[in-house]
Each structure stands twice: as structure tokens, then as C-alpha cells.
Coordinates of C-alpha atoms and ligand atoms in Angstrom, one line a residue:
M11 CA 34.6 -30.3 -39.5
N12 CA 36.0 -33.3 -37.7
R13 CA 39.7 -33.9 -37.2
P14 CA 40.9 -35.9 -40.3
Y15 CA 39.1 -33.4 -42.6
A16 CA 40.5 -30.4 -40.7
N17 CA 44.0 -31.9 -41.0
L18 CA 43.5 -32.6 -44.7
S19 CA 42.2 -29.1 -45.2
R20 CA 45.1 -27.5 -43.3
R21 CA 47.6 -29.6 -45.3
M22 CA 46.0 -28.8 -48.7
T23 CA 45.8 -25.1 -47.9
A24 CA 49.4 -24.9 -46.8
M25 CA 50.6 -26.9 -49.8
A26 CA 48.5 -24.8 -52.3
L27 CA 49.6 -21.6 -50.7
L28 CA 53.3 -22.6 -50.8
V29 CA 53.1 -23.7 -54.4
A30 CA 51.3 -20.5 -55.5
L31 CA 52.8 -17.9 -53.3
I32 CA 56.5 -18.8 -53.1
P33 CA 57.2 -18.4 -56.9
L34 CA 54.9 -15.4 -57.2
N35 CA 56.4 -13.6 -54.2
G36 CA 59.9 -14.7 -55.2
L37 CA 59.4 -13.2 -58.6
G38 CA 57.7 -10.1 -57.2
L39 CA 60.4 -9.4 -54.6
S40 CA 63.2 -10.0 -57.0
L41 CA 61.6 -7.5 -59.4
Y42 CA 61.2 -5.1 -56.4
Y43 CA 64.9 -5.4 -55.5
Y44 CA 65.9 -5.2 -59.1
F45 CA 63.7 -2.1 -59.6
N46 CA 65.4 -0.5 -56.5
Y47 CA 68.9 -1.4 -57.7
A48 CA 68.3 -0.3 -61.3
N49 CA 66.6 3.0 -60.2
N50 CA 69.5 3.8 -57.9
E51 CA 72.1 2.9 -60.5
T52 CA 70.3 5.0 -63.1
L53 CA 70.3 8.0 -60.8
K54 CA 74.0 7.5 -60.0
E55 CA 74.9 7.3 -63.6
E56 CA 72.9 10.3 -64.4
L57 CA 74.6 12.2 -61.6
R58 CA 78.1 11.1 -62.7
I59 CA 77.4 12.4 -66.2
R60 CA 76.0 15.6 -64.9
A61 CA 79.1 16.1 -62.6
L62 CA 81.4 15.5 -65.6
N63 CA 79.5 18.0 -67.8
R64 CA 79.3 20.7 -65.2
A65 CA 82.9 20.3 -64.1
S66 CA 84.0 20.6 -67.7
A67 CA 81.8 23.8 -68.1
I68 CA 83.3 25.3 -64.9
E69 CA 86.8 24.4 -66.0
L70 CA 86.2 25.9 -69.4
F71 CA 84.9 29.1 -67.8
L72 CA 88.0 29.4 -65.6
A73 CA 90.4 28.4 -68.4
E74 CA 88.9 31.0 -70.8
R75 CA 89.2 33.7 -68.2
T76 CA 92.7 32.7 -67.3
A77 CA 93.8 32.5 -70.9
L78 CA 92.4 36.0 -71.5
L79 CA 94.4 37.4 -68.6
E80 CA 97.5 35.5 -69.7
V81 CA 97.3 37.0 -73.2
L82 CA 96.9 40.4 -71.7
A83 CA 99.8 40.0 -69.2
H84 CA 102.2 38.6 -71.8
S85 CA 101.3 41.0 -74.7
A86 CA 101.0 44.3 -73.0
R87 CA 103.7 46.4 -71.3
L88 CA 103.6 47.6 -67.7
T89 CA 103.6 51.2 -68.8
Q90 CA 100.5 50.6 -71.0
L91 CA 98.6 48.8 -68.3
S92 CA 99.6 51.2 -65.6
N93 CA 97.5 53.7 -67.3
E94 CA 94.1 53.3 -65.6
A95 CA 92.2 54.7 -68.6
T96 CA 93.7 51.9 -70.8
L97 CA 93.1 49.3 -68.0
S98 CA 89.5 50.5 -67.7
R99 CA 88.9 50.2 -71.5
L100 CA 90.4 46.7 -71.4
L101 CA 88.1 45.7 -68.6
S102 CA 85.0 46.9 -70.4
V103 CA 86.1 45.0 -73.6
M104 CA 86.7 41.9 -71.6
N105 CA 83.3 42.2 -70.0
R106 CA 81.5 42.9 -73.3
R107 CA 80.7 39.2 -74.0
S108 CA 79.9 38.2 -70.5
W109 CA 80.0 40.2 -67.4
S110 CA 82.4 38.1 -65.3
F111 CA 85.3 40.4 -64.2
V112 CA 84.6 42.7 -61.3
D113 CA 87.9 44.5 -61.4
L114 CA 91.5 44.5 -62.8
G115 CA 94.7 45.4 -61.0
I116 CA 98.3 45.6 -61.8
I117 CA 100.6 44.9 -58.8
D118 CA 104.3 45.3 -59.0
A119 CA 106.9 42.8 -57.6
G120 CA 106.8 44.6 -54.3
G121 CA 103.1 44.0 -53.9
D122 CA 102.0 47.6 -54.5
H123 CA 99.1 48.5 -56.8
R124 CA 100.4 50.2 -60.0
A125 CA 96.9 50.6 -61.3
Y126 CA 93.4 49.5 -60.3
V127 CA 90.0 49.7 -62.0
G128 CA 87.0 48.4 -60.2
P129 CA 84.4 49.3 -57.6
Y130 CA 86.6 49.0 -54.5
L131 CA 89.2 51.4 -53.0
L132 CA 92.2 49.2 -53.1
K133 CA 94.8 51.4 -54.8
Q134 CA 96.8 52.0 -51.6
Q135 CA 96.9 48.3 -50.5
N136 CA 100.0 46.2 -50.5
Y137 CA 99.7 42.5 -51.4
R138 CA 103.2 41.3 -50.5
E139 CA 101.8 39.1 -47.8
A140 CA 98.7 38.0 -49.6
P141 CA 98.8 34.2 -50.4
W142 CA 97.4 34.6 -53.9
F143 CA 100.1 37.2 -54.7
Q144 CA 102.9 34.9 -53.4
Q145 CA 101.5 31.9 -55.3
A146 CA 101.2 33.9 -58.5
M147 CA 104.8 35.1 -58.2
L148 CA 105.8 31.5 -57.6
K149 CA 103.7 29.6 -60.1
G150 CA 103.0 32.2 -62.8
V151 CA 99.3 31.6 -62.8
Y152 CA 97.1 31.2 -59.8
I153 CA 93.4 30.8 -59.1
S154 CA 92.7 31.6 -55.5
D155 CA 90.2 30.1 -53.1
V156 CA 87.4 32.4 -51.9
F157 CA 88.7 34.9 -49.3
L158 CA 87.6 38.2 -47.7
G159 CA 90.7 40.3 -48.5
Y160 CA 90.9 44.0 -47.9
R161 CA 87.4 44.5 -49.3
Q162 CA 85.9 42.1 -46.6
V163 CA 83.6 40.5 -49.1
P164 CA 84.0 36.8 -50.1
H165 CA 85.5 36.7 -53.6
F166 CA 88.2 34.8 -55.6
V167 CA 90.8 36.1 -58.0
I168 CA 92.8 34.9 -61.0
A169 CA 96.4 36.2 -60.9
V170 CA 98.9 36.0 -63.8
K171 CA 102.5 37.0 -63.5
H172 CA 104.3 38.9 -66.2
G173 CA 108.0 38.2 -66.4
G174 CA 110.8 37.6 -68.8
D175 CA 111.7 41.1 -69.8
G176 CA 113.4 41.9 -66.5
Q177 CA 110.2 43.3 -65.1
E178 CA 107.9 41.2 -62.9
W179 CA 104.4 42.3 -62.1
V180 CA 101.1 40.6 -61.6
L181 CA 97.8 41.1 -63.4
R182 CA 95.0 40.3 -61.1
A183 CA 91.3 40.0 -61.9
T184 CA 88.4 39.4 -59.5
I185 CA 85.7 37.0 -60.8
D186 CA 82.1 38.1 -60.4
S187 CA 80.7 35.7 -57.8
D188 CA 77.2 36.0 -59.0
V189 CA 78.1 34.9 -62.5
F190 CA 80.3 32.1 -61.2
N191 CA 77.7 30.9 -58.6
R192 CA 75.0 30.9 -61.3
L193 CA 77.2 28.7 -63.5
V194 CA 77.7 26.2 -60.6
R195 CA 74.0 26.3 -59.8
T196 CA 73.1 25.0 -63.3
A197 CA 74.1 21.6 -61.9
Q198 CA 71.2 21.7 -59.5
V199 CA 68.1 19.7 -60.5
G200 CA 64.6 19.6 -58.9
K201 CA 63.5 21.0 -55.7
T202 CA 66.0 19.3 -53.4
G203 CA 69.1 19.1 -55.7
D204 CA 72.1 21.1 -54.5
A205 CA 75.4 21.9 -56.3
Y206 CA 78.4 23.8 -54.8
I207 CA 82.2 24.0 -54.9
V208 CA 84.3 23.1 -51.9
D209 CA 88.0 23.9 -51.4
K210 CA 90.7 21.6 -50.0
Q211 CA 89.9 22.8 -46.5
G212 CA 86.3 21.8 -46.9
R213 CA 84.9 25.3 -47.1
L214 CA 82.1 26.3 -49.4
Q215 CA 83.4 28.3 -52.4
T216 CA 79.9 28.9 -53.8
P217 CA 76.7 29.0 -51.6
S218 CA 74.9 25.7 -50.9
R219 CA 71.2 25.8 -51.7
L220 CA 70.4 24.1 -48.4
G221 CA 71.7 27.0 -46.3
G222 CA 75.4 26.9 -46.5
K223 CA 77.0 30.4 -47.0
V224 CA 80.3 30.9 -48.8
M225 CA 83.3 30.0 -46.6
D226 CA 81.1 27.9 -44.2
R227 CA 82.1 24.3 -43.6
A228 CA 80.5 22.2 -46.3
G229 CA 80.2 19.0 -44.2
V230 CA 81.9 16.9 -46.9
D231 CA 84.6 14.4 -45.8
L232 CA 87.2 15.2 -48.4
R233 CA 89.5 12.4 -47.4
A234 CA 86.9 9.9 -48.5
V235 CA 86.6 11.4 -52.0
P236 CA 88.7 9.6 -54.5
P237 CA 90.4 11.5 -57.4
G238 CA 88.5 12.2 -60.6
I239 CA 84.7 11.7 -60.6
S240 CA 82.9 9.6 -58.1
V241 CA 79.4 9.0 -56.8
K242 CA 78.5 8.0 -53.2
E243 CA 75.4 7.6 -51.0
R244 CA 75.8 9.6 -47.8
V245 CA 73.9 11.5 -45.1
N246 CA 74.2 15.3 -45.6
R247 CA 74.6 17.7 -42.7
H248 CA 70.9 18.1 -42.4
G249 CA 70.6 14.4 -41.8
D250 CA 69.0 13.6 -45.1
E251 CA 70.1 10.6 -47.2
V252 CA 71.5 11.9 -50.5
I253 CA 73.4 10.6 -53.4
S254 CA 76.4 12.8 -54.1
A255 CA 78.5 13.1 -57.2
Y256 CA 82.0 14.5 -56.7
A257 CA 84.2 16.0 -59.5
W258 CA 87.7 17.3 -58.8
L259 CA 88.3 20.4 -61.0
D260 CA 91.4 20.4 -63.2
H261 CA 93.6 22.6 -61.1
G262 CA 93.0 20.1 -58.3
D263 CA 92.1 22.4 -55.4
W264 CA 88.3 22.6 -55.9
L265 CA 85.7 19.9 -55.7
L266 CA 82.4 20.2 -57.4
V267 CA 79.7 18.5 -55.3
I268 CA 76.2 17.7 -56.6
D269 CA 73.8 16.4 -54.0
Q270 CA 70.5 14.8 -55.0
N271 CA 67.8 13.4 -52.7
P272 CA 66.9 10.1 -54.4
K273 CA 63.3 10.2 -53.1
E274 CA 62.6 13.2 -55.4
M275 CA 64.4 12.0 -58.5
L276 CA 63.2 8.4 -58.1
G277 CA 59.6 9.4 -57.3
P278 CA 58.0 8.3 -60.5
L279 CA 60.1 5.1 -60.8
N280 CA 59.5 4.3 -57.2
L281 CA 55.8 4.7 -57.8
A282 CA 56.0 2.0 -60.5
R283 CA 57.9 -0.1 -58.0
N284 CA 55.3 0.5 -55.3
V285 CA 52.5 -0.3 -57.7
E286 CA 54.2 -3.5 -58.5
L287 CA 54.4 -4.3 -54.8
A288 CA 50.7 -3.4 -54.3
V289 CA 49.7 -5.6 -57.3
L290 CA 51.8 -8.4 -55.7
G291 CA 50.0 -7.9 -52.4
L292 CA 46.6 -7.9 -54.1
A293 CA 47.5 -11.0 -56.2
S294 CA 48.6 -12.8 -53.0
L295 CA 45.4 -11.9 -51.2
F296 CA 43.4 -13.1 -54.1
I297 CA 45.3 -16.4 -54.3
I298 CA 44.9 -16.9 -50.5
A299 CA 41.1 -16.2 -50.8
A300 CA 40.8 -18.5 -53.8
V301 CA 42.8 -21.3 -52.2
L302 CA 40.8 -21.1 -49.0
M303 CA 37.5 -21.2 -50.9
L304 CA 38.5 -24.0 -53.2
V305 CA 39.9 -26.2 -50.3
R306 CA 36.7 -25.6 -48.4
L307 CA 34.6 -26.5 -51.4
F308 CA 36.7 -29.6 -52.0
I309 CA 36.6 -30.7 -48.4
R310 CA 32.8 -30.2 -48.3
R311 CA 32.4 -32.3 -51.4
L312 CA 34.6 -35.0 -50.0
Q313 CA 32.7 -35.0 -46.8
A314 CA 29.4 -35.3 -48.6
N315 CA 30.7 -38.1 -50.9
D316 CA 32.1 -40.0 -47.9
A317 CA 28.8 -39.7 -46.1
E318 CA 26.9 -40.8 -49.2
R319 CA 29.2 -43.8 -49.6
A320 CA 28.9 -44.7 -45.9
A321 CA 25.1 -44.5 -46.2
L322 CA 25.0 -46.6 -49.4
D323 CA 27.3 -49.1 -47.7
A324 CA 24.8 -49.3 -44.8
Q325 CA 21.9 -49.6 -47.3
L326 CA 23.8 -52.4 -49.1
A327 CA 24.5 -54.2 -45.8
H328 CA 20.8 -53.8 -44.9
S329 CA 19.7 -55.2 -48.3
A330 CA 22.1 -58.1 -47.9
R331 CA 20.7 -58.8 -44.5
L332 CA 17.2 -58.7 -45.9
V333 CA 18.2 -61.2 -48.6
S334 CA 19.6 -63.6 -46.1
L335 CA 16.6 -63.1 -43.8
G336 CA 14.4 -63.9 -46.8
R337 CA 16.3 -67.1 -47.4
M338 CA 16.2 -68.1 -43.8
A339 CA 12.4 -67.4 -43.7
A340 CA 12.0 -69.6 -46.8
G341 CA 13.9 -72.4 -45.1
V342 CA 12.0 -72.0 -41.9
A343 CA 8.7 -71.9 -43.7
H344 CA 9.6 -75.0 -45.7
E345 CA 10.6 -76.9 -42.5
I346 CA 7.4 -75.9 -40.7
N347 CA 5.2 -76.8 -43.7
N348 CA 5.9 -80.5 -43.4
P349 CA 5.0 -80.9 -39.7
L350 CA 2.0 -78.7 -40.4
A351 CA 0.9 -81.0 -43.2
A352 CA 1.4 -84.0 -40.9
V353 CA -0.7 -82.3 -38.2
S354 CA -3.4 -81.5 -40.7
E355 CA -3.4 -85.0 -42.1
L356 CA -3.5 -86.6 -38.7
A357 CA -6.3 -84.3 -37.5
G358 CA -8.2 -85.2 -40.8
E359 CA -7.7 -88.9 -40.1
V360 CA -9.0 -88.6 -36.6
Q361 CA -12.0 -86.7 -38.0
D362 CA -12.6 -89.5 -40.6
I363 CA -12.4 -92.2 -37.9
L364 CA -14.6 -90.4 -35.5
V365 CA -17.9 -90.4 -37.5
P366 CA -20.5 -88.2 -35.9
E367 CA -22.5 -91.2 -34.5
Q368 CA -19.4 -92.4 -32.7
A369 CA -18.7 -89.0 -31.4
A370 CA -22.2 -88.8 -30.0
T371 CA -21.5 -91.9 -27.9
L372 CA -18.4 -90.5 -26.4
E373 CA -18.3 -88.2 -23.4
E374 CA -17.6 -84.7 -24.7
G375 CA -17.4 -86.1 -28.3
D376 CA -18.7 -82.8 -29.7
V377 CA -15.8 -81.0 -28.0
I378 CA -13.4 -83.3 -29.7
I379 CA -15.0 -82.7 -33.1
D380 CA -15.0 -79.0 -32.4
N381 CA -11.2 -79.0 -31.4
L382 CA -10.3 -81.0 -34.5
V383 CA -12.0 -78.4 -36.7
R384 CA -10.1 -75.7 -34.7
I385 CA -6.8 -77.6 -35.2
Q386 CA -7.5 -77.7 -39.0
N387 CA -8.2 -74.0 -39.0
Q388 CA -5.1 -73.1 -37.0
V389 CA -3.0 -75.3 -39.3
E390 CA -4.5 -73.5 -42.3
R391 CA -3.7 -70.2 -40.8
A392 CA -0.1 -71.2 -40.1
R393 CA 0.1 -72.5 -43.6
G394 CA -1.1 -69.1 -44.9
V395 CA 1.7 -67.4 -42.9
T396 CA 4.4 -69.8 -44.3
H397 CA 3.1 -69.3 -47.8
R398 CA 3.3 -65.6 -47.5
M399 CA 6.8 -65.9 -46.1
L400 CA 7.8 -68.1 -49.1
K401 CA 6.3 -65.7 -51.6
F402 CA 8.1 -62.8 -49.9
A403 CA 11.4 -64.6 -49.9
R404 CA 11.1 -65.4 -53.6
R405 CA 10.5 -61.8 -54.3
M406 CA 13.9 -60.7 -52.9
E407 CA 15.5 -61.8 -56.2
P408 CA 15.0 -59.0 -58.9
H409 CA 13.1 -60.2 -61.9
L410 CA 10.2 -59.1 -64.1
E411 CA 6.9 -61.0 -63.8
S412 CA 3.3 -60.6 -64.3
T413 CA 2.2 -58.1 -61.6
D414 CA -1.3 -57.3 -60.4
V415 CA -0.8 -53.7 -59.1
N416 CA -4.1 -53.7 -57.2
E417 CA -3.2 -57.0 -55.4
L418 CA 0.3 -55.5 -54.6
L419 CA -1.4 -52.4 -53.1
R420 CA -3.7 -54.5 -50.9
E421 CA -0.7 -56.6 -49.8
T422 CA 1.4 -53.6 -49.1
Y423 CA -1.4 -52.1 -47.1
S424 CA -1.7 -55.3 -45.1
F425 CA 1.9 -54.6 -43.9
V426 CA 1.1 -51.2 -42.5
E427 CA -2.6 -51.8 -41.6
K428 CA -1.8 -52.4 -37.9
E429 CA 0.3 -49.2 -37.7
A430 CA -2.5 -47.2 -39.4
L431 CA -5.1 -48.5 -36.9
F432 CA -2.8 -47.8 -34.0
N433 CA -2.3 -44.2 -35.2
N434 CA -5.9 -43.8 -36.0
V435 CA -5.2 -43.0 -39.6
Q436 CA -8.1 -43.8 -42.0
V437 CA -6.8 -45.5 -45.1
K438 CA -9.0 -45.7 -48.2
L439 CA -8.1 -48.0 -51.1
D440 CA -9.8 -46.7 -54.2
L441 CA -8.6 -49.3 -56.8
D442 CA -9.8 -49.5 -60.4
P443 CA -11.1 -53.1 -60.8
G444 CA -10.3 -53.0 -64.5
L445 CA -6.6 -52.5 -64.0
P446 CA -4.7 -54.7 -66.3
L447 CA -1.8 -57.0 -65.3
V448 CA 1.6 -55.5 -66.1
Q449 CA 5.1 -56.9 -66.6
S450 CA 7.2 -55.5 -63.7
D451 CA 9.5 -56.3 -60.8
R452 CA 7.0 -56.9 -58.0
A453 CA 9.5 -56.7 -55.2
Q454 CA 11.0 -53.4 -56.2
L455 CA 7.6 -51.9 -57.0
Q456 CA 6.4 -53.0 -53.6
Q457 CA 9.4 -51.3 -52.0
V458 CA 8.4 -48.0 -53.7
L459 CA 4.7 -48.4 -52.7
L460 CA 5.7 -49.2 -49.1
N461 CA 8.0 -46.1 -49.0
I462 CA 5.3 -43.7 -50.3
I463 CA 2.5 -45.2 -48.2
N464 CA 4.7 -45.1 -45.1
N465 CA 5.6 -41.4 -45.7
A466 CA 1.9 -40.6 -46.2
L467 CA 1.0 -42.3 -42.9
D468 CA 3.8 -40.4 -41.1
A469 CA 2.6 -37.1 -42.7
A470 CA -1.1 -37.7 -41.9
G471 CA -0.4 -38.4 -38.2
Q472 CA -2.9 -39.1 -35.5
G473 CA -6.5 -38.8 -36.8
G474 CA -5.5 -38.1 -40.4
W475 CA -6.3 -39.9 -43.6
V476 CA -4.5 -41.5 -46.5
R477 CA -6.1 -42.3 -49.9
V478 CA -4.6 -44.8 -52.4
N479 CA -6.0 -44.7 -55.9
S480 CA -5.1 -46.7 -59.0
K481 CA -6.2 -46.2 -62.6
V482 CA -5.2 -46.4 -66.2
E483 CA -3.9 -43.1 -67.6
G484 CA -3.1 -43.2 -71.3
S485 CA -0.3 -45.7 -71.8
N486 CA 0.4 -45.8 -68.1
L487 CA -0.9 -47.3 -64.9
A488 CA -1.0 -44.5 -62.2
V489 CA -1.1 -44.9 -58.5
R490 CA -1.8 -41.8 -56.5
V491 CA -1.1 -41.7 -52.8
S492 CA -2.6 -38.6 -51.1
D493 CA -2.6 -37.7 -47.4
S494 CA -4.0 -35.1 -45.0
G495 CA -0.6 -34.1 -43.8
P496 CA 1.0 -30.6 -43.9
G497 CA 2.0 -31.0 -47.6
I498 CA 5.4 -30.0 -49.0
S499 CA 6.4 -26.4 -49.5
R500 CA 7.9 -25.2 -52.9
D501 CA 11.4 -24.9 -51.3
L502 CA 11.3 -28.4 -49.9
A503 CA 9.8 -29.9 -53.1
E504 CA 13.0 -29.1 -54.9
R505 CA 15.0 -31.2 -52.4
I506 CA 12.9 -34.2 -51.3
F507 CA 14.3 -36.5 -54.0
D508 CA 17.9 -35.6 -53.0
P509 CA 19.7 -38.5 -51.2
F510 CA 19.9 -37.9 -47.4
F511 CA 17.4 -35.1 -47.5
T512 CA 15.1 -35.5 -44.5
T513 CA 13.1 -33.3 -42.2
K514 CA 12.6 -36.1 -39.7
E515 CA 14.2 -36.4 -36.3
P516 CA 17.6 -38.1 -36.3
G517 CA 17.1 -41.8 -36.2
Q518 CA 13.6 -41.5 -37.7
G519 CA 14.4 -41.0 -41.3
T520 CA 17.4 -41.7 -43.5
G521 CA 16.4 -39.3 -46.3
L522 CA 17.0 -42.2 -48.8
G523 CA 13.4 -43.5 -49.3
L524 CA 12.3 -41.0 -52.0
S525 CA 15.7 -41.0 -53.8
I526 CA 15.8 -44.8 -54.0
S527 CA 12.2 -45.0 -55.0
H528 CA 12.7 -42.4 -57.7
S529 CA 15.6 -44.3 -59.2
I530 CA 13.7 -47.7 -59.0
M531 CA 10.8 -46.1 -60.9
Q532 CA 13.2 -44.9 -63.5
R533 CA 14.7 -48.3 -63.8
L534 CA 11.3 -49.8 -64.2
G535 CA 10.6 -47.4 -67.1
G536 CA 8.1 -45.4 -65.1
S537 CA 8.2 -42.3 -62.8
L538 CA 7.7 -40.9 -59.4
E539 CA 6.4 -37.4 -59.0
L540 CA 5.1 -35.0 -56.4
E541 CA 1.8 -33.5 -57.6
S542 CA 0.5 -31.7 -54.5
Q543 CA -0.1 -28.0 -54.3
A544 CA 1.4 -25.9 -51.6
G545 CA -0.9 -25.5 -48.5
M546 CA -2.5 -28.9 -49.1
G547 CA -1.5 -32.4 -48.2
A548 CA 1.0 -34.2 -50.4
V549 CA 0.1 -36.3 -53.5
F550 CA 2.7 -38.6 -54.9
V551 CA 2.1 -40.3 -58.3
I552 CA 3.7 -43.5 -59.3
R553 CA 3.4 -44.2 -63.1
L554 CA 4.2 -47.6 -64.7
P555 CA 4.2 -48.3 -68.4
N556 CA 1.2 -50.4 -69.3
V557 CA 3.2 -53.4 -70.7
A558 CA 1.3 -56.6 -70.9
P559 CA 3.0 -59.6 -69.2
E560 CA 4.7 -62.2 -71.4
A561 CA 2.8 -65.3 -72.0
P562 CA 3.9 -68.1 -69.5
Ligands
ADP612 P1 12.7 -40.0 -44.9 O1 11.3 -40.4 -44.9 O2 13.7 -41.0 -44.3 O3 12.9 -38.6 -44.3 P2 12.3 -39.7 -47.7 O4 13.3 -39.6 -48.8 O5 11.3 -40.8 -47.8 O6 13.2 -39.8 -46.4 O7 11.6 -38.4 -47.5 C1 12.3 -37.2 -47.6 C2 11.5 -36.0 -47.0 O8 10.4 -35.7 -47.8 C3 10.9 -36.3 -45.6 O9 11.8 -36.1 -44.6 C4 9.8 -35.3 -45.6 O10 10.2 -34.0 -45.2 C5 9.4 -35.2 -47.1 N1 8.2 -36.0 -47.3 C6 8.1 -37.2 -47.9 N2 6.8 -37.6 -48.1 C7 6.0 -36.6 -47.5 C8 4.6 -36.4 -47.3 N3 3.7 -37.3 -47.7 N4 4.2 -35.3 -46.8 C9 5.1 -34.3 -46.3 N5 6.4 -34.5 -46.5 C10 6.9 -35.6 -47.1

């Protein structure tokens, strides 16, 4: 492809790609980002709601247990509760619905155990210094953080102070960690979801699924957690990106944390997003391929059209040159005719004057007579040439006239006779003497005959033969031109009438001869066809309607 076409092709490709790909990819990428955003927001909202629900459930759990203990502390007397049999019965009644209390203890104002029912040996312990005891004495009701205590097992307690009737004592119950942990774990979803409670010091109050034990550091920056419920993207202590929902529990010291790995939760949604991206990619590739193909096709078409136009322009210029050449020839022939007539006349006069008797008296008189005859002959010959030139020039103008096809064939042959002789090609004219005259355009018909005979001579080559036959065929006159050349294969036969199709060396053929001849024959109401069979020389048939010439 030469430069202007390559530039045009580049510009068209760039333009088409910009126009097609920018809106498509703009739309696709906006959808992609919207997908991402919407998916994340959906997950965050879902986590917020889950945190709210689970926090309410945990608060309800603690509130129910606290209320139960409060009713007990305020309605029973110390003497009643100091009886361990009574206390044990109360514990089993309280655990009847759900097993959530591990033990119950009554501790007097001095911190000593008055009564204890439960699996540990704590009866002798004094709790005066225990923070939960001090807080319960101070606030009336206290839910502790998880601590080891005398039993050296992580646990937490709910302590309720009895007071008002002059006696102060504390009813303390240990909450079953398994039951409580199970409750917190209900906030976990999927394979990677995690839910746990953290105290104000950032220590785990329930185990974390991803390896954190109770009382370990949870890796949550509590200062960054606003009050109430909040959701945040963060990196957890394992280095994974997670979305965390935080909910401060009512009594304000515990934080429920729900971690979710967005990759797991958003898997199906992200798949849809990725499919969208893949479709976008494929559509873009398809558009690029289509644009490249179309532009190539268009440029090829353009190139072919331009070449065709250039060749037609050249043909037109050539024809115009021929027309002016014809006119010039006519002028020249006319001009030469007069002096020739004069020469002939003068030679005739001298001949008339010089009667044979006189000539005999002259020295070399017979030579003079002989030369005069020669002059007359040469003048006649020159006249013949000028007449042919005049006839040819007249034929440049297109018009219908009475045409003798046989005579036209002989004349056309006379144009190429020298060449045929030179190339040692035997030409045989096999013309039907009964061929009628027809109404046609002699000049154009001669152009066609010349083309076909020239092609046949080219194909026959040195030592070959060409046969030209004319005859009447139904309502047509048919002229067959056969040659001894290589013939035309089936493949080539489909293309030889295409403009610019040539198998000849560059500069030898234009590939226009057959296409122009074909259209001339159509214009003249006839046809031009290839009749030869593969493997044999070519046979072209020119058919003309047998239309009688108009009366002059
Ligand atoms: P050009 O002669 O300039 O090539 P044409 O349109 O006259 O253009 O012919 C087109 C092609 O048809 C030729 O190049 C040649 O391959 C084929 N052709 C035409 N006449 C003959 C023939 N008599 N024998 C074999 N091939 C022919």
C-alpha cells in the first residue's frame, strides 16, 4: 500500500476505533465500577444489619440473665440463699430453659462466700479485692470482662448487689462460655466470616475463628471505632482485606466485631462483574477486527477504483489522440491529393504529347515512356494510401452504416499481415462469400476484430496459426477467431473479460482489450464469447445481429 492510502487507512482505523470503542468502553467501565461500588455497599449494608441484629440478641441474652439475677437478689433473703440446697435448686430451675449459668454464689459485704453451688472449689475464697465485686458493690449490677479468677479459667460473671434492708450482699453467677460463644458465633457467615467480642482494652472476650484465643489481643484499633454501629474496610491481623462491622453493646464496655472477607461474599456478584468485563473485552476485540477488515476492504476498493479511473483516463486521452491524429491524417491526405493529381495530370499530358512514333526518334525515348508509366503507377499507389487514410479518418466518428464484415476482416488483416509474416504465423481467412451487408458501426467493429486477431496472433506465437471464419448463424453473423496458442484455462476464463486482467508482461498488455471489446459488442446489440475448450487453443466468437442496412 503506498503512502497516501496507508495514511488514509491509519486515519480511518483510528477514527472508527475511537468512535466505536470510547463509548463502549466508557459504558463498560462505568458499569464495572458501579458493579464494584454497588456490591461493596450491599455487603456493608448487609453486615450493618447483621451486626445490629446480633448485638440486640446478645444484649437480650445478657439482659434476661441479669434480670433473672436481679429478681432473685431482690426477692430472696440472705438466710434463704445461704442455704446451698435452696441455691442449688434455684440454679437448676434457672438452667431448665437454657443451660447458661455455670454456678451461683452469695458473697457478703466483706467478700466472703456465704454459699456457693457450682463445679469449682471456691467456697473459701475472699473477693474483697476482685474488681467485679467492687464494681457490683458500687453500681448495684455489674457484668464483668472475661478474667481468670481463682479458678484460672477464662470466664465472665454477672453480679447483682442486694441492699436496702440493712444487709448488703452480692449474688454472683458465672455465665457458661460455650453457650455465650455459640451465641456470638451465630453472627459468622461463610467459610471466612468471623465474629467475636472485644473489651475496652482490646482483648478477645470470645474466641476468634481465625485463631484468636479468649483474652488475646484482638488487633482492633478501638479508638477508630465510633459509637453505635459502624462498618469499615480494614486489614486484619492476618494481613487480609476485610470489611468489619462494629456494634457497641448496650452496657458500653464490649464491642461486637463481625469480619467478612469481601472476596467470599461477593464471589457470585464479582463473577457477574468479571463476565461483564470479559464480554466488554471480546466486544472490543470483535470491533477492532471488524474495523480493520472493513477499512482494508474499503481501501482496496478505493485503490482499485482509482486505478480503474486512471486507466480509463489514459484510454480516453489515447482515444482523443487518435481522433486528432485521424483529423490530421485526413488533412494531410487532402493536401497531398492535389499535388498528386497535378503530377498525374502532368505525366498524362507528357504521355499524350509524346506519341510512340516521336518517342522512337528520341534517344532513350522508350525509357522516358517507361518512367512516365512508373510515375503514373506510383502516383496511383500514393493515392491509394491517401484514400485509405481518408477512409480511416472518417471512421473515427461513431455512426451506423452499411458494413461488409468480410471486407472489414480483410482490411483488419491487412493491418497485421506484416506482423504475422514477421512472426511466421499462418493466417487463414475462411470467409463466407454469401455474407450479407449489415447495419453497424464499422470503426468500433474493426476495433473489436483487431483486438481479437491481435490476441490470437500473440497467443499463436512463432510458427503457429490463426484462423478467421465468418458465416451466418440463425439471425446473426458470426465471426470465429481460433488460434493454435495454449488456450485459456477454466480459472482464467472467468476473469479475462474483467478490466485490467492481463497475463502479459508489464508494458505488453493493459488488460482492457477484451473488456472494451465485450462492451462494444453489447452496445452494437451483439456479443463476444470465449468458446474454446480447456487444453486446446482459444476460440473467440463475435456475433452481430443480421440487420440489413438502411436504404441510402
Ligand atoms: P491484454 O491483451 O492487454 O492482456 P486483453 O483484455 O485483450 O488484455 O486480454 C486479457 C487476457 O486474456 C490476456 O492477458 C490473456 O491472458 C488472455 N487472452 C486473450 N486472448 C487470448 C488467446 N487467444 N489465447 C490465450 N489467452 C488469451
